[in-house]
CSV table of C-alpha atoms and ligand atoms in Angstrom, one decimal:
chain,number,residue,atom,x,y,z
A,15,UNK,CA,-38.2,-15.0,-7.1
A,16,UNK,CA,-34.4,-15.3,-6.4
A,17,UNK,CA,-32.8,-13.7,-3.5
A,18,UNK,CA,-30.5,-10.9,-4.8
A,19,UNK,CA,-26.7,-11.8,-5.1
A,20,UNK,CA,-24.0,-10.4,-3.4
A,21,UNK,CA,-21.9,-7.9,-4.9
A,22,UNK,CA,-18.0,-8.4,-3.7
A,23,UNK,CA,-15.7,-5.8,-4.4
A,24,UNK,CA,-11.8,-6.5,-4.1
A,25,UNK,CA,-9.5,-3.6,-4.1
A,26,UNK,CA,-6.4,-2.3,-2.7
A,27,UNK,CA,-3.2,-0.3,-3.6
A,28,UNK,CA,-1.5,-0.5,-6.8
A,29,UNK,CA,1.0,-3.4,-7.2
A,30,UNK,CA,-0.6,-5.4,-4.0
A,31,UNK,CA,-1.5,-8.2,-6.4
A,32,UNK,CA,-5.4,-8.0,-6.8
A,33,UNK,CA,-5.3,-9.2,-10.3
A,34,UNK,CA,-3.2,-12.3,-9.4
A,35,UNK,CA,-5.5,-13.1,-6.4
A,36,UNK,CA,-8.7,-12.6,-8.6
A,37,UNK,CA,-7.2,-15.1,-11.2
A,38,UNK,CA,-6.5,-17.5,-8.7
A,39,UNK,CA,-10.0,-17.4,-7.2
A,40,UNK,CA,-11.5,-17.9,-10.8
A,41,UNK,CA,-9.1,-21.0,-11.7
A,42,UNK,CA,-10.4,-22.7,-8.9
A,43,UNK,CA,-13.5,-24.9,-9.9
A,44,UNK,CA,-15.3,-24.6,-6.7
A,45,UNK,CA,-15.6,-20.6,-7.1
A,46,UNK,CA,-19.2,-19.7,-7.7
A,47,UNK,CA,-18.9,-15.9,-8.0
A,48,UNK,CA,-19.4,-14.5,-11.4
A,49,UNK,CA,-16.6,-12.1,-12.6
A,50,UNK,CA,-17.8,-8.6,-14.0
A,51,UNK,CA,-15.5,-8.1,-17.0
A,52,UNK,CA,-14.5,-4.3,-17.1
A,53,UNK,CA,-14.2,-2.0,-20.0
A,54,UNK,CA,-11.0,-0.1,-20.6
A,55,UNK,CA,-9.3,2.2,-23.0
A,56,UNK,CA,-6.0,0.7,-22.5
A,57,UNK,CA,-4.4,-1.4,-25.0
A,58,UNK,CA,-4.6,-4.8,-25.0
A,59,UNK,CA,-1.5,-6.7,-23.4
A,60,UNK,CA,-0.2,-9.7,-25.2
A,61,UNK,CA,-2.3,-12.6,-24.8
A,62,UNK,CA,-5.3,-10.7,-23.5
A,63,UNK,CA,-8.6,-11.2,-25.2
A,64,UNK,CA,-11.4,-8.6,-25.9
A,65,UNK,CA,-14.5,-9.8,-23.9
A,66,UNK,CA,-12.5,-12.1,-21.7
A,67,UNK,CA,-9.9,-10.0,-19.9
A,68,UNK,CA,-11.6,-6.7,-20.8
A,69,UNK,CA,-13.9,-5.0,-23.1
A,70,UNK,CA,-11.5,-2.8,-24.9
A,71,UNK,CA,-12.9,0.4,-26.1
A,72,UNK,CA,-11.6,3.7,-27.5
A,73,UNK,CA,-11.7,6.8,-25.5
A,74,UNK,CA,-14.5,8.1,-27.5
A,75,UNK,CA,-16.7,5.0,-26.9
A,76,UNK,CA,-15.9,5.0,-23.3
A,77,UNK,CA,-16.9,8.8,-22.9
A,78,UNK,CA,-20.2,8.1,-24.8
A,79,UNK,CA,-20.8,5.2,-22.2
A,80,UNK,CA,-20.2,7.6,-19.3
A,81,UNK,CA,-22.6,10.2,-20.6
A,82,UNK,CA,-25.2,7.3,-21.0
A,83,UNK,CA,-24.8,6.4,-17.4
A,84,UNK,CA,-23.6,2.8,-18.2
A,85,UNK,CA,-21.0,2.3,-15.5
A,86,UNK,CA,-21.6,1.7,-11.9
A,87,UNK,CA,-18.2,3.5,-11.3
A,88,UNK,CA,-15.3,4.3,-13.6
A,89,UNK,CA,-12.1,6.0,-13.1
A,90,UNK,CA,-9.0,7.2,-14.8
A,91,UNK,CA,-6.0,5.2,-13.8
A,92,UNK,CA,-2.5,5.9,-15.3
A,93,UNK,CA,-3.8,7.6,-18.3
A,94,UNK,CA,-6.7,5.1,-19.1
A,95,UNK,CA,-10.4,4.9,-18.3
A,96,UNK,CA,-11.3,1.7,-16.5
A,97,UNK,CA,-15.1,1.0,-15.7
A,98,UNK,CA,-17.6,-1.5,-14.3
A,99,UNK,CA,-20.5,-1.9,-16.7
A,100,UNK,CA,-23.9,-1.6,-14.8
A,101,UNK,CA,-26.1,-3.9,-17.1
A,102,UNK,CA,-24.2,-7.1,-16.4
A,103,UNK,CA,-24.0,-6.4,-12.6
A,104,UNK,CA,-27.5,-5.6,-12.1
A,105,UNK,CA,-29.0,-8.6,-14.2
A,106,UNK,CA,-26.4,-11.0,-12.6
A,107,UNK,CA,-27.4,-9.9,-8.8
A,108,UNK,CA,-31.1,-10.0,-9.7
A,109,UNK,CA,-30.6,-13.8,-11.0
A,110,UNK,CA,-29.3,-14.4,-7.3
A,111,UNK,CA,-25.6,-14.8,-8.1
A,112,UNK,CA,-22.7,-13.1,-6.6
A,113,UNK,CA,-20.7,-10.8,-8.6
A,114,UNK,CA,-17.0,-10.1,-8.1
A,115,UNK,CA,-15.4,-6.8,-9.0
A,116,UNK,CA,-11.5,-6.4,-8.9
A,117,UNK,CA,-11.0,-2.5,-9.3
A,118,UNK,CA,-8.7,0.1,-8.0
A,119,UNK,CA,-9.7,2.4,-4.9
A,120,UNK,CA,-11.1,5.2,-6.4
A,121,UNK,CA,-13.6,3.1,-8.4
A,122,UNK,CA,-14.3,1.1,-5.2
A,123,UNK,CA,-15.2,4.2,-3.2
A,124,UNK,CA,-17.9,5.2,-5.8
A,125,UNK,CA,-19.3,1.5,-5.5
A,126,UNK,CA,-19.6,2.1,-2.0
A,127,UNK,CA,-21.8,4.9,-2.3
A,128,UNK,CA,-24.2,3.4,-4.7
A,129,UNK,CA,-24.1,0.0,-3.2
A,130,UNK,CA,-23.6,0.3,0.6
A,131,UNK,CA,-24.9,-3.2,0.9
A,132,UNK,CA,-21.9,-4.7,-1.0
A,133,UNK,CA,-18.9,-6.6,0.6
A,134,UNK,CA,-15.9,-4.5,0.3
A,135,UNK,CA,-12.5,-6.4,0.8
A,136,UNK,CA,-9.1,-4.5,1.0
A,137,UNK,CA,-6.2,-6.4,0.0
A,138,UNK,CA,-3.1,-5.4,1.8
A,139,UNK,CA,0.6,-6.1,1.3
A,140,UNK,CA,2.5,-7.8,3.9
A,141,UNK,CA,4.8,-4.8,4.4
A,142,UNK,CA,5.6,-1.4,2.3
A,143,UNK,CA,9.0,-3.0,1.7
A,144,UNK,CA,7.3,-6.0,0.0
A,145,UNK,CA,4.8,-3.6,-2.0
A,146,UNK,CA,7.9,-1.6,-3.3
A,147,UNK,CA,9.7,-5.0,-4.3
A,148,UNK,CA,6.6,-5.8,-6.3
A,149,UNK,CA,6.6,-2.6,-8.1
A,150,UNK,CA,10.3,-2.7,-8.8
A,151,UNK,CA,10.0,-6.2,-10.3
A,152,UNK,CA,7.1,-5.4,-12.2
A,153,UNK,CA,8.5,-3.1,-14.7
A,154,UNK,CA,11.3,-0.8,-15.7
A,155,UNK,CA,10.4,2.4,-14.2
A,156,UNK,CA,12.8,5.0,-12.9
A,157,UNK,CA,13.7,5.6,-9.3
A,158,UNK,CA,11.5,8.8,-9.3
A,159,UNK,CA,8.4,6.8,-10.9
A,160,UNK,CA,8.9,4.2,-8.2
A,161,UNK,CA,8.9,6.7,-5.4
A,162,UNK,CA,5.8,8.3,-6.8
A,163,UNK,CA,4.0,4.8,-7.0
A,164,UNK,CA,5.1,4.3,-3.5
A,165,UNK,CA,3.4,7.5,-2.3
A,166,UNK,CA,0.5,6.8,-4.3
A,167,UNK,CA,0.2,3.5,-2.6
A,168,UNK,CA,0.5,4.9,0.7
A,169,UNK,CA,-2.4,7.2,0.1
A,170,UNK,CA,-4.4,4.4,-1.2
A,171,UNK,CA,-3.7,2.3,1.9
A,172,UNK,CA,-5.3,5.0,4.1
A,173,UNK,CA,-8.5,4.4,2.2
A,174,UNK,CA,-8.8,1.1,4.1
A,175,UNK,CA,-11.3,2.4,6.5
A,176,UNK,CA,-14.0,2.4,3.8
A,177,UNK,CA,-13.8,-1.3,3.7
A,178,UNK,CA,-15.5,-4.2,5.4
A,179,UNK,CA,-12.5,-6.6,5.7
A,180,UNK,CA,-8.6,-6.4,5.2
A,181,UNK,CA,-7.0,-9.5,3.7
A,182,UNK,CA,-3.1,-9.4,3.8
A,183,UNK,CA,-1.8,-10.9,0.5
A,184,UNK,CA,1.2,-12.8,2.0
A,185,UNK,CA,0.6,-16.0,-0.1
A,186,UNK,CA,-2.0,-15.8,-2.9
A,187,UNK,CA,-3.6,-19.2,-2.1
A,188,UNK,CA,-4.1,-18.2,1.5
A,189,UNK,CA,-5.4,-14.8,0.5
A,190,UNK,CA,-8.0,-16.5,-1.7
A,191,UNK,CA,-9.1,-18.8,1.1
A,192,UNK,CA,-9.8,-15.8,3.4
A,193,UNK,CA,-11.6,-14.1,0.7
A,194,UNK,CA,-13.8,-17.1,0.3
A,195,UNK,CA,-14.4,-17.7,3.8
A,196,UNK,CA,-15.4,-14.2,4.0
A,197,UNK,CA,-18.0,-14.4,1.6
A,198,UNK,CA,-19.4,-17.5,3.0
A,199,UNK,CA,-19.7,-15.9,6.6
A,200,UNK,CA,-21.2,-12.7,4.9
A,201,UNK,CA,-24.1,-15.1,3.5
A,202,UNK,CA,-24.8,-16.3,7.0
A,203,UNK,CA,-24.9,-12.7,8.4
A,204,UNK,CA,-28.2,-12.3,10.4
A,205,UNK,CA,-29.2,-9.0,8.5
A,206,UNK,CA,-29.1,-10.9,5.2
A,207,UNK,CA,-30.9,-13.8,6.2
A,208,UNK,CA,-33.5,-12.7,8.6
A,209,UNK,CA,-36.1,-12.1,6.1
A,210,UNK,CA,-35.8,-15.4,4.5
A,211,UNK,CA,-36.5,-17.2,8.0
A,212,UNK,CA,-39.0,-15.1,9.1
A,213,UNK,CA,-40.9,-15.8,6.1
A,214,UNK,CA,-40.2,-19.8,6.8
A,215,UNK,CA,-41.7,-19.2,10.3
A,216,UNK,CA,-44.9,-17.5,8.9
A,217,UNK,CA,-45.3,-20.5,6.3
A,218,UNK,CA,-45.0,-23.1,9.2
A,219,UNK,CA,-44.6,-26.7,8.8
B,5,5GP,P1,-4.5,-3.4,-15.6
B,5,5GP,O1,-4.2,-2.1,-16.6
B,5,5GP,O2,-2.9,-3.6,-15.0
B,5,5GP,O3,-5.2,-4.3,-15.9
B,5,5GP,O4,-5.2,-2.6,-14.4
B,5,5GP,C1,-4.8,-1.4,-13.8
B,5,5GP,C2,-5.6,-1.2,-12.5
B,5,5GP,O5,-7.2,-0.9,-12.8
B,5,5GP,C3,-5.8,-2.4,-11.6
B,5,5GP,O6,-5.6,-1.7,-10.1
B,5,5GP,C4,-7.3,-2.9,-11.5
B,5,5GP,O7,-7.8,-3.5,-10.3
B,5,5GP,C5,-8.0,-1.6,-12.0
B,5,5GP,N1,-9.3,-2.0,-12.9
B,5,5GP,C6,-9.6,-3.0,-13.7
B,5,5GP,N2,-10.9,-2.8,-13.9
B,5,5GP,C7,-11.3,-1.7,-13.3
B,5,5GP,C8,-12.8,-1.2,-13.3
B,5,5GP,O8,-13.5,-1.5,-14.1
B,5,5GP,N3,-12.9,-0.1,-12.6
B,5,5GP,C9,-11.8,0.6,-11.7
B,5,5GP,N4,-12.2,1.5,-11.0
B,5,5GP,N5,-10.6,0.0,-11.8
B,5,5GP,C10,-10.3,-1.2,-12.6
Protein backbone atom coordinates (compact mmCIF):
# COMPACT_ATOMS: atom_id res chain seq x y z
CA UNK A 1 0.00 0.00 0.00
CA UNK A 2 1.17 3.53 -0.78
CA UNK A 3 2.23 5.83 2.02
CA UNK A 4 -0.34 8.62 2.36
CA UNK A 5 0.48 11.85 0.53
CA UNK A 6 1.02 15.18 2.20
CA UNK A 7 -1.71 17.81 2.37
CA UNK A 8 -0.10 21.18 1.62
CA UNK A 9 -2.11 24.29 2.44
CA UNK A 10 -1.02 27.66 1.08
CA UNK A 11 -2.85 30.60 2.58
CA UNK A 12 -2.30 34.22 3.54
CA UNK A 13 -3.97 37.59 3.50
CA UNK A 14 -6.08 38.86 0.66
CA UNK A 15 -3.91 40.53 -1.99
CA UNK A 16 -0.65 38.78 -1.03
CA UNK A 17 -0.45 36.90 -4.33
CA UNK A 18 -1.47 33.34 -3.39
CA UNK A 19 -3.04 32.72 -6.78
CA UNK A 20 0.01 33.98 -8.67
CA UNK A 21 2.38 31.84 -6.61
CA UNK A 22 0.18 28.79 -7.02
CA UNK A 23 -0.02 29.28 -10.81
CA UNK A 24 3.76 29.65 -11.00
CA UNK A 25 4.29 26.44 -8.98
CA UNK A 26 1.97 24.48 -11.27
CA UNK A 27 3.56 25.91 -14.42
CA UNK A 28 6.88 24.35 -13.45
CA UNK A 29 7.37 20.93 -15.05
CA UNK A 30 9.09 19.41 -12.01
CA UNK A 31 6.13 20.10 -9.69
CA UNK A 32 4.77 16.84 -8.41
CA UNK A 33 1.85 18.06 -6.29
CA UNK A 34 -1.74 17.61 -7.35
CA UNK A 35 -3.81 20.78 -7.31
CA UNK A 36 -7.22 20.48 -5.67
CA UNK A 37 -9.66 22.49 -7.79
CA UNK A 38 -12.04 24.41 -5.55
CA UNK A 39 -15.75 24.96 -5.95
CA UNK A 40 -17.15 28.46 -5.97
CA UNK A 41 -20.37 30.33 -6.51
CA UNK A 42 -18.60 33.34 -7.99
CA UNK A 43 -19.03 33.93 -11.70
CA UNK A 44 -16.18 32.83 -13.98
CA UNK A 45 -13.78 35.63 -14.98
CA UNK A 46 -12.76 36.03 -18.59
CA UNK A 47 -10.66 33.07 -19.66
CA UNK A 48 -11.56 30.89 -16.67
CA UNK A 49 -12.70 27.38 -17.47
CA UNK A 50 -15.09 25.23 -15.44
CA UNK A 51 -13.26 22.21 -14.05
CA UNK A 52 -9.84 23.82 -14.60
CA UNK A 53 -9.81 27.05 -12.57
CA UNK A 54 -12.81 26.19 -10.40
CA UNK A 55 -15.94 24.09 -10.43
CA UNK A 56 -18.51 26.85 -10.82
CA UNK A 57 -21.76 26.14 -8.96
CA UNK A 58 -24.99 27.92 -8.09
CA UNK A 59 -25.59 28.93 -4.46
CA UNK A 60 -28.28 26.22 -4.21
CA UNK A 61 -25.94 23.51 -5.50
CA UNK A 62 -23.20 24.65 -3.13
CA UNK A 63 -25.53 24.72 -0.12
CA UNK A 64 -26.73 21.21 -0.96
CA UNK A 65 -23.11 19.98 -1.03
CA UNK A 66 -22.49 21.63 2.37
CA UNK A 67 -25.47 19.69 3.75
CA UNK A 68 -24.04 16.46 2.35
CA UNK A 69 -20.66 17.13 4.06
CA UNK A 70 -18.86 17.18 0.73
CA UNK A 71 -16.28 19.78 1.75
CA UNK A 72 -13.14 19.60 3.86
CA UNK A 73 -13.69 23.29 4.44
CA UNK A 74 -15.74 26.07 2.96
CA UNK A 75 -15.99 29.80 3.55
CA UNK A 76 -17.98 32.78 2.38
CA UNK A 77 -15.61 35.35 0.95
CA UNK A 78 -16.69 38.69 -0.52
CA UNK A 79 -20.25 37.41 -0.93
CA UNK A 80 -19.41 34.10 -2.60
CA UNK A 81 -18.91 30.58 -1.36
CA UNK A 82 -15.58 28.81 -1.86
CA UNK A 83 -14.87 25.24 -0.77
CA UNK A 84 -12.51 22.27 -1.09
CA UNK A 85 -14.24 19.08 -2.25
CA UNK A 86 -13.41 16.22 0.10
CA UNK A 87 -13.59 13.23 -2.29
CA UNK A 88 -10.75 14.31 -4.58
CA UNK A 89 -8.45 15.21 -1.69
CA UNK A 90 -9.03 11.94 0.18
CA UNK A 91 -8.63 9.78 -2.95
CA UNK A 92 -5.43 11.55 -4.02
CA UNK A 93 -3.81 11.40 -0.58
CA UNK A 94 -4.70 7.69 -0.43
CA UNK A 95 -2.84 7.20 -3.72
CA UNK A 96 0.25 8.56 -2.00
CA UNK A 97 0.27 11.88 -3.88
CA UNK A 98 0.71 15.31 -2.32
CA UNK A 99 -2.32 17.57 -2.61
CA UNK A 100 -1.96 21.34 -2.76
CA UNK A 101 -4.70 23.72 -1.59
CA UNK A 102 -4.60 27.48 -2.15
CA UNK A 103 -7.31 28.94 0.05
CA UNK A 104 -8.14 31.97 2.17
CA UNK A 105 -7.46 32.01 5.90
CA UNK A 106 -10.85 31.05 7.38
CA UNK A 107 -10.78 27.86 5.32
CA UNK A 108 -7.17 27.10 6.25
CA UNK A 109 -8.06 27.22 9.96
CA UNK A 110 -10.82 24.67 9.37
CA UNK A 111 -8.41 22.35 7.53
CA UNK A 112 -5.95 22.65 10.44
CA UNK A 113 -8.66 21.25 12.72
CA UNK A 114 -9.51 18.27 10.52
CA UNK A 115 -6.03 17.58 9.07
CA UNK A 116 -3.61 18.53 11.86
CA UNK A 117 -0.91 16.49 10.08
CA UNK A 118 -1.09 18.82 7.04
CA UNK A 119 1.64 21.25 6.10
CA UNK A 120 0.47 24.84 6.58
CA UNK A 121 2.34 27.59 4.78
CA UNK A 122 1.52 31.26 5.27
CA UNK A 123 2.37 33.63 2.44
CA UNK A 124 3.46 36.99 3.82
CA UNK A 125 3.71 40.34 2.02
CA UNK A 126 7.13 42.05 2.26
CA UNK A 127 5.39 44.99 3.98
CA UNK A 128 1.94 46.42 4.61
CA UNK A 129 2.75 49.23 2.17
CA UNK A 130 3.47 46.67 -0.53
CA UNK A 131 0.21 44.84 0.26
CA UNK A 132 -1.72 48.10 -0.04
CA UNK A 133 -0.07 48.78 -3.41
CA UNK A 134 -1.17 45.38 -4.66
CA UNK A 135 -4.74 45.91 -3.45
CA UNK A 136 -4.84 49.39 -5.02
CA UNK A 137 -3.45 48.32 -8.40
CA UNK A 138 -5.69 45.26 -8.53
CA UNK A 139 -9.02 47.02 -8.95
CA UNK A 140 -11.06 50.14 -8.97
CA UNK A 141 -11.92 50.16 -5.26
CA UNK A 142 -12.77 53.35 -3.41
CA UNK A 143 -10.57 54.68 -0.59
CA UNK A 144 -13.06 53.31 1.98
CA UNK A 145 -13.04 49.85 0.44
CA UNK A 146 -9.24 49.83 0.29
CA UNK A 147 -8.98 50.81 3.95
CA UNK A 148 -11.47 48.11 4.84
CA UNK A 149 -9.48 45.51 2.90
CA UNK A 150 -6.31 46.60 4.69
CA UNK A 151 -8.04 46.20 8.06
CA UNK A 152 -9.15 42.67 7.11
CA UNK A 153 -5.66 41.88 5.80
CA UNK A 154 -4.08 42.91 9.12
CA UNK A 155 -6.49 40.64 11.00
CA UNK A 156 -5.62 37.83 8.58
CA UNK A 157 -1.88 38.35 9.17
CA UNK A 158 -2.50 37.94 12.89
CA UNK A 159 -3.62 34.37 12.15
CA UNK A 160 -0.06 33.50 11.15
CA UNK A 161 0.48 31.65 14.46
CA UNK A 162 -1.71 28.77 13.28
CA UNK A 163 0.80 27.90 10.50
CA UNK A 164 4.00 25.85 10.33
CA UNK A 165 5.97 28.05 7.94
CA UNK A 166 5.95 31.64 6.76
CA UNK A 167 7.14 32.46 3.23
CA UNK A 168 7.65 36.03 2.12
CA UNK A 169 6.31 36.81 -1.32
CA UNK A 170 8.99 39.29 -2.30
CA UNK A 171 9.51 37.65 -5.70
CA UNK A 172 7.18 35.00 -7.07
CA UNK A 173 9.99 32.67 -8.21
CA UNK A 174 11.74 32.89 -4.84
CA UNK A 175 8.50 32.24 -2.96
CA UNK A 176 7.90 29.13 -5.11
CA UNK A 177 11.42 27.86 -4.47
CA UNK A 178 10.96 28.27 -0.72
CA UNK A 179 7.62 26.45 -0.78
CA UNK A 180 9.10 23.53 -2.71
CA UNK A 181 12.08 23.38 -0.34
CA UNK A 182 9.70 23.26 2.64
CA UNK A 183 7.75 20.37 1.10
CA UNK A 184 10.97 18.46 0.40
CA UNK A 185 12.11 18.97 4.00
CA UNK A 186 8.71 17.96 5.33
CA UNK A 187 8.95 14.63 3.51
CA UNK A 188 12.19 13.95 5.41
CA UNK A 189 10.78 14.86 8.82
CA UNK A 190 11.61 12.06 11.24
CA UNK A 191 8.03 11.66 12.50
CA UNK A 192 6.83 11.09 8.96
CA UNK A 193 9.47 8.56 7.89
CA UNK A 194 10.31 6.66 11.08
CA UNK A 195 7.59 4.03 10.53
CA UNK A 196 8.94 3.26 7.07
CA UNK A 197 12.51 2.79 8.29
CA UNK A 198 11.48 0.77 11.32
CA UNK A 199 9.80 -1.62 8.90
CA UNK A 200 12.99 -1.72 6.81
CA UNK A 201 14.96 -2.68 9.90
CA UNK A 202 12.49 -5.46 10.73
CA UNK A 203 12.72 -6.91 7.22
CA UNK A 204 16.50 -6.94 7.45
CA UNK A 205 18.73 -7.63 4.47
P1 LIG B 1 -10.71 34.46 -6.39
O1 LIG B 1 -12.18 34.76 -6.43
O2 LIG B 1 -9.86 35.70 -6.55
O3 LIG B 1 -10.32 33.35 -7.34
O4 LIG B 1 -10.37 33.89 -4.93
C1 LIG B 1 -10.70 34.62 -3.80
C2 LIG B 1 -10.10 33.95 -2.58
O5 LIG B 1 -10.67 32.67 -2.36
C3 LIG B 1 -8.59 33.72 -2.65
O6 LIG B 1 -8.01 34.17 -1.44
C4 LIG B 1 -8.45 32.22 -2.77
O7 LIG B 1 -7.25 31.76 -2.15
C5 LIG B 1 -9.66 31.76 -2.00
N1 LIG B 1 -10.10 30.40 -2.33
C6 LIG B 1 -10.03 29.76 -3.52
N2 LIG B 1 -10.53 28.51 -3.39
C7 LIG B 1 -10.89 28.36 -2.10
C8 LIG B 1 -11.44 27.27 -1.34
O8 LIG B 1 -11.71 26.18 -1.83
N3 LIG B 1 -11.69 27.50 -0.03
C9 LIG B 1 -11.43 28.69 0.58
N4 LIG B 1 -11.67 28.79 1.87
N5 LIG B 1 -10.88 29.72 -0.10
C10 LIG B 1 -10.64 29.56 -1.42
